[in-house]
């Protein structure tokens, strides 16, 4: 048994990348079960199979976090299987990068409704259960881009919104045994980041004091800590996992 001591978790966007690494780490740290909320059903199924083959309880739950009805249905599925939800990691996110004067309203809206609207949806459905059980650990994945990154006004707005949302939610639920914190990854070696042109990756890497990209597992380790019992007097905080790179 690890530090997560039989807890049940939801990780959104855990079909691959950082979300998958988080699901894997929570289970390795003792979580009893993890629900993978994913709109890529094939990846969700594969991820759940891999984690189950390692002897864990992993549930693939089809879910589009930007769709309230889909989130409600997914949460009901989790409650039917696990009976409770102790940990909610909001990791699902997308990019639609364009310089602002070429950014369409559709790309603005899509990114905001997924990255920020998705967190509204999951928290709005899950927090009432956590309030009732007087226990909860929420970790929201933002980004160092929250503080500004050219070509990402939509993404930065969504990720900065997560900071204000989490700071407020944390204060509202503090007396209910629920803590909510934010992790801001820097440049992490996943499909999302590797879609960036190679010359820009090179430029980014030079800006990172550690002179390398981060790995999803390095983000997952910090998230797992924030889901654990040692985080008992810390809420509404923001931790960067960025190799020392600061954008603010
Ligand atoms: N990779 C980076 O450099 C980096 C840096 C900072 C922050 N982040 C954030 O970390 C999180 C994970 O990023 P990643 O790099 O692993 O990305 P990724 O594209 O590799 O994985 C994202 C996952 O989220 C899922 N997803 C997307 N929209 C969804 C929706 N509406 N409903 C359910 N699932 C959905 C995708 O299917 C995918 O499995 C994102 O929130 C991203 O913004 C990433």
mmCIF file of C-alpha atoms and ligand atoms in Angstrom:
data_model
loop_
_atom_site.group_PDB
_atom_site.id
_atom_site.type_symbol
_atom_site.label_atom_id
_atom_site.label_comp_id
_atom_site.label_asym_id
_atom_site.label_seq_id
_atom_site.Cartn_x
_atom_site.Cartn_y
_atom_site.Cartn_z
ATOM 1 C CA UNK A 1 0.000 0.000 0.000
ATOM 2 C CA UNK A 2 1.379 3.421 -0.946
ATOM 3 C CA UNK A 3 0.524 6.893 0.269
ATOM 4 C CA UNK A 4 -2.766 7.035 -1.626
ATOM 5 C CA UNK A 5 -4.015 4.231 0.548
ATOM 6 C CA UNK A 6 -6.988 2.792 -1.294
ATOM 7 C CA UNK A 7 -8.301 6.045 -2.763
ATOM 8 C CA UNK A 8 -10.397 6.206 -5.937
ATOM 9 C CA UNK A 9 -9.506 8.711 -8.655
ATOM 10 C CA UNK A 10 -10.708 10.252 -11.893
ATOM 11 C CA UNK A 11 -8.065 11.479 -14.348
ATOM 12 C CA UNK A 12 -9.372 13.293 -17.417
ATOM 13 C CA UNK A 13 -7.555 12.953 -20.744
ATOM 14 C CA UNK A 14 -5.641 9.931 -19.415
ATOM 15 C CA UNK A 15 -5.581 7.986 -22.676
ATOM 16 C CA UNK A 16 -2.009 9.146 -23.318
ATOM 17 C CA UNK A 17 0.618 11.747 -22.457
ATOM 18 C CA UNK A 18 0.669 13.442 -19.063
ATOM 19 C CA UNK A 19 -2.769 12.100 -18.086
ATOM 20 C CA UNK A 20 -1.738 8.497 -18.659
ATOM 21 C CA UNK A 21 1.438 9.021 -16.627
ATOM 22 C CA UNK A 22 -0.672 10.498 -13.813
ATOM 23 C CA UNK A 23 -3.090 7.542 -13.816
ATOM 24 C CA UNK A 24 -0.167 5.125 -13.729
ATOM 25 C CA UNK A 25 1.580 6.984 -10.904
ATOM 26 C CA UNK A 26 -1.563 7.284 -8.742
ATOM 27 C CA UNK A 27 -2.022 3.515 -8.995
ATOM 28 C CA UNK A 28 1.661 2.862 -8.263
ATOM 29 C CA UNK A 29 1.292 5.100 -5.190
ATOM 30 C CA UNK A 30 -1.549 3.007 -3.809
ATOM 31 C CA UNK A 31 -4.754 4.305 -5.397
ATOM 32 C CA UNK A 32 -7.345 1.534 -5.404
ATOM 33 C CA UNK A 33 -8.839 2.468 -8.765
ATOM 34 C CA UNK A 34 -8.508 5.060 -11.507
ATOM 35 C CA UNK A 35 -11.171 6.084 -14.013
ATOM 36 C CA UNK A 36 -9.810 7.287 -17.334
ATOM 37 C CA UNK A 37 -12.143 9.992 -18.688
ATOM 38 C CA UNK A 38 -11.315 10.185 -22.407
ATOM 39 C CA UNK A 39 -12.974 11.180 -25.617
ATOM 40 C CA UNK A 40 -10.540 9.010 -27.581
ATOM 41 C CA UNK A 41 -12.189 5.713 -26.693
ATOM 42 C CA UNK A 42 -9.540 3.563 -28.368
ATOM 43 C CA UNK A 43 -6.737 5.175 -26.319
ATOM 44 C CA UNK A 44 -8.822 4.947 -23.161
ATOM 45 C CA UNK A 45 -9.373 1.238 -23.692
ATOM 46 C CA UNK A 46 -5.680 0.605 -24.401
ATOM 47 C CA UNK A 47 -4.604 2.626 -21.365
ATOM 48 C CA UNK A 48 -7.018 0.776 -19.087
ATOM 49 C CA UNK A 49 -5.848 -2.575 -20.483
ATOM 50 C CA UNK A 50 -2.190 -1.721 -19.865
ATOM 51 C CA UNK A 51 -2.839 -0.619 -16.295
ATOM 52 C CA UNK A 52 -5.078 -3.609 -15.584
ATOM 53 C CA UNK A 53 -2.360 -5.943 -16.932
ATOM 54 C CA UNK A 54 -0.073 -4.458 -14.266
ATOM 55 C CA UNK A 55 -2.541 -5.646 -11.626
ATOM 56 C CA UNK A 56 -4.455 -2.402 -11.070
ATOM 57 C CA UNK A 57 -8.123 -1.427 -11.261
ATOM 58 C CA UNK A 58 -8.442 0.923 -14.214
ATOM 59 C CA UNK A 59 -11.721 1.877 -15.830
ATOM 60 C CA UNK A 60 -12.019 3.357 -19.329
ATOM 61 C CA UNK A 61 -14.894 5.826 -19.309
ATOM 62 C CA UNK A 62 -15.829 7.527 -22.590
ATOM 63 C CA UNK A 63 -16.237 11.221 -21.818
ATOM 64 C CA UNK A 64 -16.020 14.588 -23.522
ATOM 65 C CA UNK A 65 -15.273 16.945 -20.647
ATOM 66 C CA UNK A 66 -16.647 19.907 -22.594
ATOM 67 C CA UNK A 67 -20.079 18.261 -22.673
ATOM 68 C CA UNK A 68 -21.945 18.494 -19.370
ATOM 69 C CA UNK A 69 -24.254 15.522 -20.074
ATOM 70 C CA UNK A 70 -21.274 13.337 -20.987
ATOM 71 C CA UNK A 71 -19.524 14.264 -17.709
ATOM 72 C CA UNK A 72 -22.643 13.506 -15.668
ATOM 73 C CA UNK A 73 -22.974 10.092 -17.284
ATOM 74 C CA UNK A 74 -19.265 9.337 -16.792
ATOM 75 C CA UNK A 75 -19.391 10.271 -13.109
ATOM 76 C CA UNK A 76 -22.408 8.005 -12.592
ATOM 77 C CA UNK A 77 -20.429 5.155 -14.201
ATOM 78 C CA UNK A 78 -17.561 5.761 -11.771
ATOM 79 C CA UNK A 79 -19.850 5.861 -8.748
ATOM 80 C CA UNK A 80 -21.500 2.619 -9.873
ATOM 81 C CA UNK A 81 -18.070 0.915 -10.116
ATOM 82 C CA UNK A 82 -16.047 2.532 -7.320
ATOM 83 C CA UNK A 83 -18.756 3.832 -4.980
ATOM 84 C CA UNK A 84 -16.790 7.011 -4.245
ATOM 85 C CA UNK A 85 -14.458 9.609 -5.761
ATOM 86 C CA UNK A 86 -11.575 10.850 -3.610
ATOM 87 C CA UNK A 87 -9.320 12.379 -6.250
ATOM 88 C CA UNK A 88 -10.115 14.429 -9.361
ATOM 89 C CA UNK A 89 -7.268 15.325 -11.705
ATOM 90 C CA UNK A 90 -8.377 17.674 -14.479
ATOM 91 C CA UNK A 91 -5.776 17.069 -17.154
ATOM 92 C CA UNK A 92 -7.696 16.978 -20.470
ATOM 93 C CA UNK A 93 -6.645 19.833 -22.698
ATOM 94 C CA UNK A 94 -6.211 20.893 -26.297
ATOM 95 C CA UNK A 95 -4.423 23.556 -28.312
ATOM 96 C CA UNK A 96 -5.565 25.438 -31.423
ATOM 97 C CA UNK A 97 -2.589 27.782 -31.835
ATOM 98 C CA UNK A 98 -2.765 30.890 -34.036
ATOM 99 C CA UNK A 99 -1.413 34.399 -33.805
ATOM 100 C CA UNK A 100 -4.278 36.469 -32.391
ATOM 101 C CA UNK A 101 -5.259 38.357 -35.556
ATOM 102 C CA UNK A 102 -5.665 35.002 -37.330
ATOM 103 C CA UNK A 103 -7.467 33.255 -34.465
ATOM 104 C CA UNK A 104 -11.076 32.356 -35.277
ATOM 105 C CA UNK A 105 -13.855 32.556 -32.731
ATOM 106 C CA UNK A 106 -14.356 28.783 -33.224
ATOM 107 C CA UNK A 107 -10.774 28.078 -32.112
ATOM 108 C CA UNK A 108 -11.136 30.481 -29.191
ATOM 109 C CA UNK A 109 -14.376 28.865 -28.095
ATOM 110 C CA UNK A 110 -13.228 25.258 -28.588
ATOM 111 C CA UNK A 111 -10.136 25.731 -26.418
ATOM 112 C CA UNK A 112 -11.970 27.663 -23.699
ATOM 113 C CA UNK A 113 -14.864 25.200 -23.555
ATOM 114 C CA UNK A 114 -12.510 22.204 -23.330
ATOM 115 C CA UNK A 115 -9.695 23.456 -21.100
ATOM 116 C CA UNK A 116 -11.724 25.685 -18.766
ATOM 117 C CA UNK A 117 -15.333 24.641 -19.415
ATOM 118 C CA UNK A 118 -14.281 21.011 -18.949
ATOM 119 C CA UNK A 119 -12.974 21.789 -15.463
ATOM 120 C CA UNK A 120 -16.190 23.632 -14.617
ATOM 121 C CA UNK A 121 -18.152 20.557 -15.700
ATOM 122 C CA UNK A 122 -16.161 17.926 -13.813
ATOM 123 C CA UNK A 123 -15.854 19.996 -10.634
ATOM 124 C CA UNK A 124 -19.505 20.995 -10.744
ATOM 125 C CA UNK A 125 -20.557 17.350 -10.885
ATOM 126 C CA UNK A 126 -17.933 15.842 -8.540
ATOM 127 C CA UNK A 127 -17.531 18.502 -5.814
ATOM 128 C CA UNK A 128 -21.009 17.903 -4.293
ATOM 129 C CA UNK A 129 -20.007 14.251 -3.645
ATOM 130 C CA UNK A 130 -16.714 15.347 -2.138
ATOM 131 C CA UNK A 131 -18.499 17.863 0.094
ATOM 132 C CA UNK A 132 -20.790 15.153 1.345
ATOM 133 C CA UNK A 133 -17.949 12.742 2.114
ATOM 134 C CA UNK A 134 -15.924 15.645 3.628
ATOM 135 C CA UNK A 135 -12.854 14.619 1.645
ATOM 136 C CA UNK A 136 -11.389 15.432 -1.720
ATOM 137 C CA UNK A 137 -8.175 16.119 -3.566
ATOM 138 C CA UNK A 138 -8.455 18.162 -6.776
ATOM 139 C CA UNK A 139 -5.508 18.914 -9.047
ATOM 140 C CA UNK A 140 -6.031 21.093 -12.101
ATOM 141 C CA UNK A 141 -3.442 21.047 -14.876
ATOM 142 C CA UNK A 142 -2.738 24.527 -16.185
ATOM 143 C CA UNK A 143 0.444 25.542 -18.032
ATOM 144 C CA UNK A 144 3.306 28.018 -17.807
ATOM 145 C CA UNK A 145 1.642 29.446 -20.956
ATOM 146 C CA UNK A 146 -1.002 30.868 -18.595
ATOM 147 C CA UNK A 147 1.337 33.838 -18.160
ATOM 148 C CA UNK A 148 1.547 34.496 -21.907
ATOM 149 C CA UNK A 149 2.907 32.660 -24.941
ATOM 150 C CA UNK A 150 2.763 34.035 -28.508
ATOM 151 C CA UNK A 151 0.276 32.156 -30.686
ATOM 152 C CA UNK A 152 -1.673 30.885 -27.692
ATOM 153 C CA UNK A 153 -4.043 33.670 -26.590
ATOM 154 C CA UNK A 154 -6.922 31.149 -26.445
ATOM 155 C CA UNK A 155 -4.873 28.497 -24.619
ATOM 156 C CA UNK A 156 -3.254 31.030 -22.248
ATOM 157 C CA UNK A 157 -6.670 32.498 -21.402
ATOM 158 C CA UNK A 158 -8.020 29.029 -20.608
ATOM 159 C CA UNK A 159 -4.990 28.098 -18.511
ATOM 160 C CA UNK A 160 -4.976 31.447 -16.655
ATOM 161 C CA UNK A 161 -8.692 30.953 -15.985
ATOM 162 C CA UNK A 162 -7.807 27.693 -14.230
ATOM 163 C CA UNK A 163 -5.627 29.648 -11.771
ATOM 164 C CA UNK A 164 -8.448 32.000 -10.739
ATOM 165 C CA UNK A 165 -11.021 29.244 -10.684
ATOM 166 C CA UNK A 166 -8.918 26.944 -8.504
ATOM 167 C CA UNK A 167 -7.913 29.708 -6.082
ATOM 168 C CA UNK A 168 -11.594 30.498 -5.564
ATOM 169 C CA UNK A 169 -12.843 26.918 -5.355
ATOM 170 C CA UNK A 170 -10.086 26.127 -2.841
ATOM 171 C CA UNK A 171 -11.339 28.876 -0.520
ATOM 172 C CA UNK A 172 -14.959 27.796 -0.888
ATOM 173 C CA UNK A 173 -14.377 24.134 -0.039
ATOM 174 C CA UNK A 174 -11.527 24.479 2.474
ATOM 175 C CA UNK A 175 -13.781 23.740 5.454
ATOM 176 C CA UNK A 176 -15.164 20.614 3.780
ATOM 177 C CA UNK A 177 -11.976 18.557 3.795
ATOM 178 C CA UNK A 178 -11.314 19.302 0.120
ATOM 179 C CA UNK A 179 -8.084 20.782 -1.204
ATOM 180 C CA UNK A 180 -7.593 22.063 -4.755
ATOM 181 C CA UNK A 181 -4.229 22.936 -6.258
ATOM 182 C CA UNK A 182 -2.767 23.645 -9.692
ATOM 183 C CA UNK A 183 0.238 22.262 -11.534
ATOM 184 C CA UNK A 184 1.698 24.337 -14.363
ATOM 185 C CA UNK A 185 3.869 22.110 -16.571
ATOM 186 C CA UNK A 186 6.440 23.769 -18.795
ATOM 187 C CA UNK A 187 7.482 22.113 -22.061
ATOM 188 C CA UNK A 188 6.772 18.384 -21.714
ATOM 189 C CA UNK A 189 7.637 15.583 -24.127
ATOM 190 C CA UNK A 190 4.149 14.516 -25.338
ATOM 191 C CA UNK A 191 2.247 14.423 -28.650
ATOM 192 C CA UNK A 192 0.748 17.826 -27.854
ATOM 193 C CA UNK A 193 4.115 19.509 -27.471
ATOM 194 C CA UNK A 194 5.905 17.563 -30.229
ATOM 195 C CA UNK A 195 3.434 19.125 -32.720
ATOM 196 C CA UNK A 196 5.367 22.386 -32.221
ATOM 197 C CA UNK A 197 7.838 23.113 -35.103
ATOM 198 C CA UNK A 198 11.385 21.780 -34.381
ATOM 199 C CA UNK A 199 13.054 25.223 -34.515
ATOM 200 C CA UNK A 200 10.673 26.505 -31.836
ATOM 201 C CA UNK A 201 11.287 23.403 -29.676
ATOM 202 C CA UNK A 202 14.993 24.134 -29.955
ATOM 203 C CA UNK A 203 14.442 27.765 -28.925
ATOM 204 C CA UNK A 204 12.236 26.712 -25.989
ATOM 205 C CA UNK A 205 14.817 24.156 -24.817
ATOM 206 C CA UNK A 206 17.526 26.829 -24.735
ATOM 207 C CA UNK A 207 15.269 28.918 -22.433
ATOM 208 C CA UNK A 208 14.906 26.087 -19.889
ATOM 209 C CA UNK A 209 17.577 26.252 -17.145
ATOM 210 C CA UNK A 210 17.775 22.425 -17.147
ATOM 211 C CA UNK A 211 18.269 22.584 -20.956
ATOM 212 C CA UNK A 212 15.859 19.741 -21.715
ATOM 213 C CA UNK A 213 12.142 19.004 -22.050
ATOM 214 C CA UNK A 214 10.266 17.474 -19.136
ATOM 215 C CA UNK A 215 8.850 13.959 -19.190
ATOM 216 C CA UNK A 216 5.185 13.190 -18.359
ATOM 217 C CA UNK A 217 6.311 11.069 -15.394
ATOM 218 C CA UNK A 218 7.993 14.119 -13.841
ATOM 219 C CA UNK A 219 4.663 15.966 -13.857
ATOM 220 C CA UNK A 220 2.843 12.874 -12.585
ATOM 221 C CA UNK A 221 5.101 12.605 -9.517
ATOM 222 C CA UNK A 222 4.156 16.112 -8.375
ATOM 223 C CA UNK A 223 0.458 15.556 -9.104
ATOM 224 C CA UNK A 224 0.479 12.359 -7.068
ATOM 225 C CA UNK A 225 2.040 14.195 -4.127
ATOM 226 C CA UNK A 226 -0.765 16.791 -4.342
ATOM 227 C CA UNK A 227 -3.309 13.947 -4.192
ATOM 228 C CA UNK A 228 -1.811 12.487 -1.042
ATOM 229 C CA UNK A 229 -2.195 12.804 2.724
ATOM 230 C CA UNK A 230 0.840 15.077 3.134
ATOM 231 C CA UNK A 231 -1.071 17.851 1.400
ATOM 232 C CA UNK A 232 -3.227 18.636 4.417
ATOM 233 C CA UNK A 233 -2.598 22.373 4.947
ATOM 234 C CA UNK A 234 -1.972 23.493 1.377
ATOM 235 C CA UNK A 235 -4.711 24.588 -0.979
ATOM 236 C CA UNK A 236 -5.248 27.056 -3.804
ATOM 237 C CA UNK A 237 -1.558 26.904 -4.710
ATOM 238 C CA UNK A 238 0.278 26.712 -8.026
ATOM 239 C CA UNK A 239 3.375 24.539 -8.579
ATOM 240 C CA UNK A 240 5.445 24.730 -11.763
ATOM 241 C CA UNK A 241 7.098 21.638 -13.213
ATOM 242 C CA UNK A 242 9.173 23.346 -15.860
ATOM 243 C CA UNK A 243 12.893 22.653 -15.387
ATOM 244 C CA UNK A 244 13.218 26.066 -13.761
ATOM 245 C CA UNK A 245 11.683 27.982 -16.694
ATOM 246 C CA UNK A 246 9.577 30.926 -15.503
ATOM 247 C CA UNK A 247 7.177 32.880 -17.670
ATOM 248 C CA UNK A 248 6.012 35.344 -15.010
HETATM 249 N N1 LIG B 1 2.819 18.820 -23.192
HETATM 250 C C1 LIG B 1 3.110 20.004 -22.713
HETATM 251 O O1 LIG B 1 4.180 20.579 -22.989
HETATM 252 C C2 LIG B 1 2.157 20.694 -21.759
HETATM 253 C C3 LIG B 1 2.608 21.848 -21.110
HETATM 254 C C4 LIG B 1 1.773 22.502 -20.229
HETATM 255 C C5 LIG B 1 0.510 22.005 -19.984
HETATM 256 N N2 LIG B 1 0.080 20.885 -20.621
HETATM 257 C C6 LIG B 1 -1.272 20.418 -20.328
HETATM 258 O O2 LIG B 1 -1.214 19.109 -19.853
HETATM 259 C C7 LIG B 1 -2.411 18.414 -20.219
HETATM 260 C C8 LIG B 1 -2.070 17.132 -20.943
HETATM 261 O O3 LIG B 1 -1.330 17.474 -22.102
HETATM 262 P P1 LIG B 1 -0.540 16.403 -22.994
HETATM 263 O O4 LIG B 1 0.660 17.073 -23.447
HETATM 264 O O5 LIG B 1 -0.473 15.108 -22.289
HETATM 265 O O6 LIG B 1 -1.551 16.343 -24.238
HETATM 266 P P2 LIG B 1 -1.948 15.119 -25.219
HETATM 267 O O7 LIG B 1 -2.552 15.780 -26.406
HETATM 268 O O8 LIG B 1 -0.794 14.207 -25.388
HETATM 269 O O9 LIG B 1 -3.079 14.390 -24.368
HETATM 270 C C9 LIG B 1 -4.278 15.044 -24.062
HETATM 271 C C10 LIG B 1 -5.352 14.004 -23.812
HETATM 272 O O10 LIG B 1 -6.574 14.687 -23.484
HETATM 273 C C11 LIG B 1 -7.639 14.099 -24.218
HETATM 274 N N3 LIG B 1 -8.721 15.072 -24.404
HETATM 275 C C12 LIG B 1 -8.652 16.198 -25.148
HETATM 276 N N4 LIG B 1 -9.859 16.812 -25.135
HETATM 277 C C13 LIG B 1 -10.679 16.054 -24.374
HETATM 278 C C14 LIG B 1 -12.037 16.162 -24.008
HETATM 279 N N5 LIG B 1 -12.813 17.165 -24.436
HETATM 280 N N6 LIG B 1 -12.573 15.216 -23.203
HETATM 281 C C15 LIG B 1 -11.807 14.180 -22.775
HETATM 282 N N7 LIG B 1 -10.519 14.013 -23.115
HETATM 283 C C16 LIG B 1 -9.958 14.944 -23.907
HETATM 284 C C17 LIG B 1 -7.005 13.660 -25.529
HETATM 285 O O11 LIG B 1 -7.769 12.660 -26.183
HETATM 286 C C18 LIG B 1 -5.643 13.150 -25.047
HETATM 287 O O12 LIG B 1 -5.705 11.797 -24.687
HETATM 288 C C19 LIG B 1 -3.230 19.403 -21.055
HETATM 289 O O13 LIG B 1 -4.171 20.066 -20.239
HETATM 290 C C20 LIG B 1 -2.187 20.378 -21.532
HETATM 291 O O14 LIG B 1 -2.742 21.636 -21.820
HETATM 292 C C21 LIG B 1 0.880 20.217 -21.507
#
